mmCIF file of C-alpha atoms in Angstrom:
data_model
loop_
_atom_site.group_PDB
_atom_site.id
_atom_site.type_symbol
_atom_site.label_atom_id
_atom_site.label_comp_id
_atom_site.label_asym_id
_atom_site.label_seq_id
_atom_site.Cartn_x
_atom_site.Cartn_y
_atom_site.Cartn_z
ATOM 1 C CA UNK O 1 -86.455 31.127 -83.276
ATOM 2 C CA UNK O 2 -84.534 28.499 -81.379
ATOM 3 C CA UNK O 3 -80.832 28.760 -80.469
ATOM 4 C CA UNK O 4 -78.473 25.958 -81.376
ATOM 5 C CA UNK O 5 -74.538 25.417 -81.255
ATOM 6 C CA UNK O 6 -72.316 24.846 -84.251
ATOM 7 C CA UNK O 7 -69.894 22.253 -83.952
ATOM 8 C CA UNK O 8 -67.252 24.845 -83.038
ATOM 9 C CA UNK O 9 -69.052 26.381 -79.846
ATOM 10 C CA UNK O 10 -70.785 29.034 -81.602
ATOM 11 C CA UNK O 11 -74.126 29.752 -80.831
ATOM 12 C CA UNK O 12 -76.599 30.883 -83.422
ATOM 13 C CA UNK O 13 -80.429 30.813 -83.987
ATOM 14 C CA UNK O 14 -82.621 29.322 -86.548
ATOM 15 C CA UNK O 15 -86.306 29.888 -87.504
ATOM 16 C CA UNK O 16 -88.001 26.585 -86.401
ATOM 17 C CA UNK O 17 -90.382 26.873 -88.665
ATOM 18 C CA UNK O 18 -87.893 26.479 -91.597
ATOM 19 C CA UNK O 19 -86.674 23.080 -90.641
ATOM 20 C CA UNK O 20 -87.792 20.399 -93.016
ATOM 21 C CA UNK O 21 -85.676 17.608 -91.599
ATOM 22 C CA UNK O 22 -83.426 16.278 -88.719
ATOM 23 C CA UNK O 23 -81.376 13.319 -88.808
ATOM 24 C CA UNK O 24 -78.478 11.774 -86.679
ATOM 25 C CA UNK O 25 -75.719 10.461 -88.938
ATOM 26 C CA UNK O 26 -73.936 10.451 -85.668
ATOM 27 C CA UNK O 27 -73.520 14.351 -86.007
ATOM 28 C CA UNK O 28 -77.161 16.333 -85.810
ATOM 29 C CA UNK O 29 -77.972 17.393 -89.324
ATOM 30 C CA UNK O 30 -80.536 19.962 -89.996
ATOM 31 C CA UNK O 31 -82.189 20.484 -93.620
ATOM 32 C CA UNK O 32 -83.959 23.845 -94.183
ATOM 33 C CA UNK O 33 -87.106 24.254 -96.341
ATOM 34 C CA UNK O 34 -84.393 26.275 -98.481
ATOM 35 C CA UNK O 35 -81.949 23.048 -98.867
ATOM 36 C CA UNK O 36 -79.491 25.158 -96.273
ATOM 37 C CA UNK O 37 -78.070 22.036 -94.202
ATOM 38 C CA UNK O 38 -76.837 22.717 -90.487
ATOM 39 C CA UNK O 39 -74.666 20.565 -88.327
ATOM 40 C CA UNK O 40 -75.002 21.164 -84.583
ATOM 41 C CA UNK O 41 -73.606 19.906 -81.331
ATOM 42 C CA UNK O 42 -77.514 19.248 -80.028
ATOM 43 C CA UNK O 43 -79.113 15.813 -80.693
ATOM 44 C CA UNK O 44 -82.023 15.259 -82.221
ATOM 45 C CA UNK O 45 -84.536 14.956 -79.232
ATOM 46 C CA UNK O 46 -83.548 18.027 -78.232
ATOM 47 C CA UNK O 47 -83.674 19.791 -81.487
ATOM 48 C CA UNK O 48 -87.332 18.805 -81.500
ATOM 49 C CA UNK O 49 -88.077 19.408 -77.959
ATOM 50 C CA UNK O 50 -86.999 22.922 -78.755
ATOM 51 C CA UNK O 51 -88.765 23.363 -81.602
ATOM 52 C CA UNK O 52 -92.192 22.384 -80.107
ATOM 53 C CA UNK O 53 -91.537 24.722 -77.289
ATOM 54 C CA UNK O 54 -91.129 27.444 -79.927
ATOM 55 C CA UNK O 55 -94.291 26.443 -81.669
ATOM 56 C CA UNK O 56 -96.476 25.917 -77.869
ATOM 57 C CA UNK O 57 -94.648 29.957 -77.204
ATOM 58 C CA UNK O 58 -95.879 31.411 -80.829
ATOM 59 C CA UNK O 59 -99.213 29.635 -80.437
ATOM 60 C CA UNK O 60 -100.120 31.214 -76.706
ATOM 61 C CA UNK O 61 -98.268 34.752 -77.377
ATOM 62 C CA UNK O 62 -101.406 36.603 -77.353
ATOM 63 C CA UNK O 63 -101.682 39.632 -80.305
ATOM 64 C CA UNK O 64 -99.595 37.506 -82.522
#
């Protein structure tokens, strides 16, 4: 899970490994493997660069 920030302020948290696409448009837009789309305040980079870290975390957790 990686937590992200709604236009608005709010903060809120999204499996990572749902995301199917990200794309700048200027506003971050995220599309979910379940056609959910997201807007957030974070750019793209850093949507990514979040995601990986979530990925590298799940990867070296050891028992999962």
């Amino acid at each position: 899970m990686i937590k992200l920030t709604r236009l608005n302020g709010e903060e809120f948290v999204v499996n990572a490994e749902l995301i199917q696409c990200i794309e700048s448009r200027p506003d971050t837009f995220i599309t979910l493997t379940s056609d959910d789309r997201l807007i957030v305040r974070e750019s793209v980079e850093e949507v990514v660069k979040r995601a990986i870290a979530y990925s590298r975390a799940i990867r070296l957790a050891p028992g999962l």
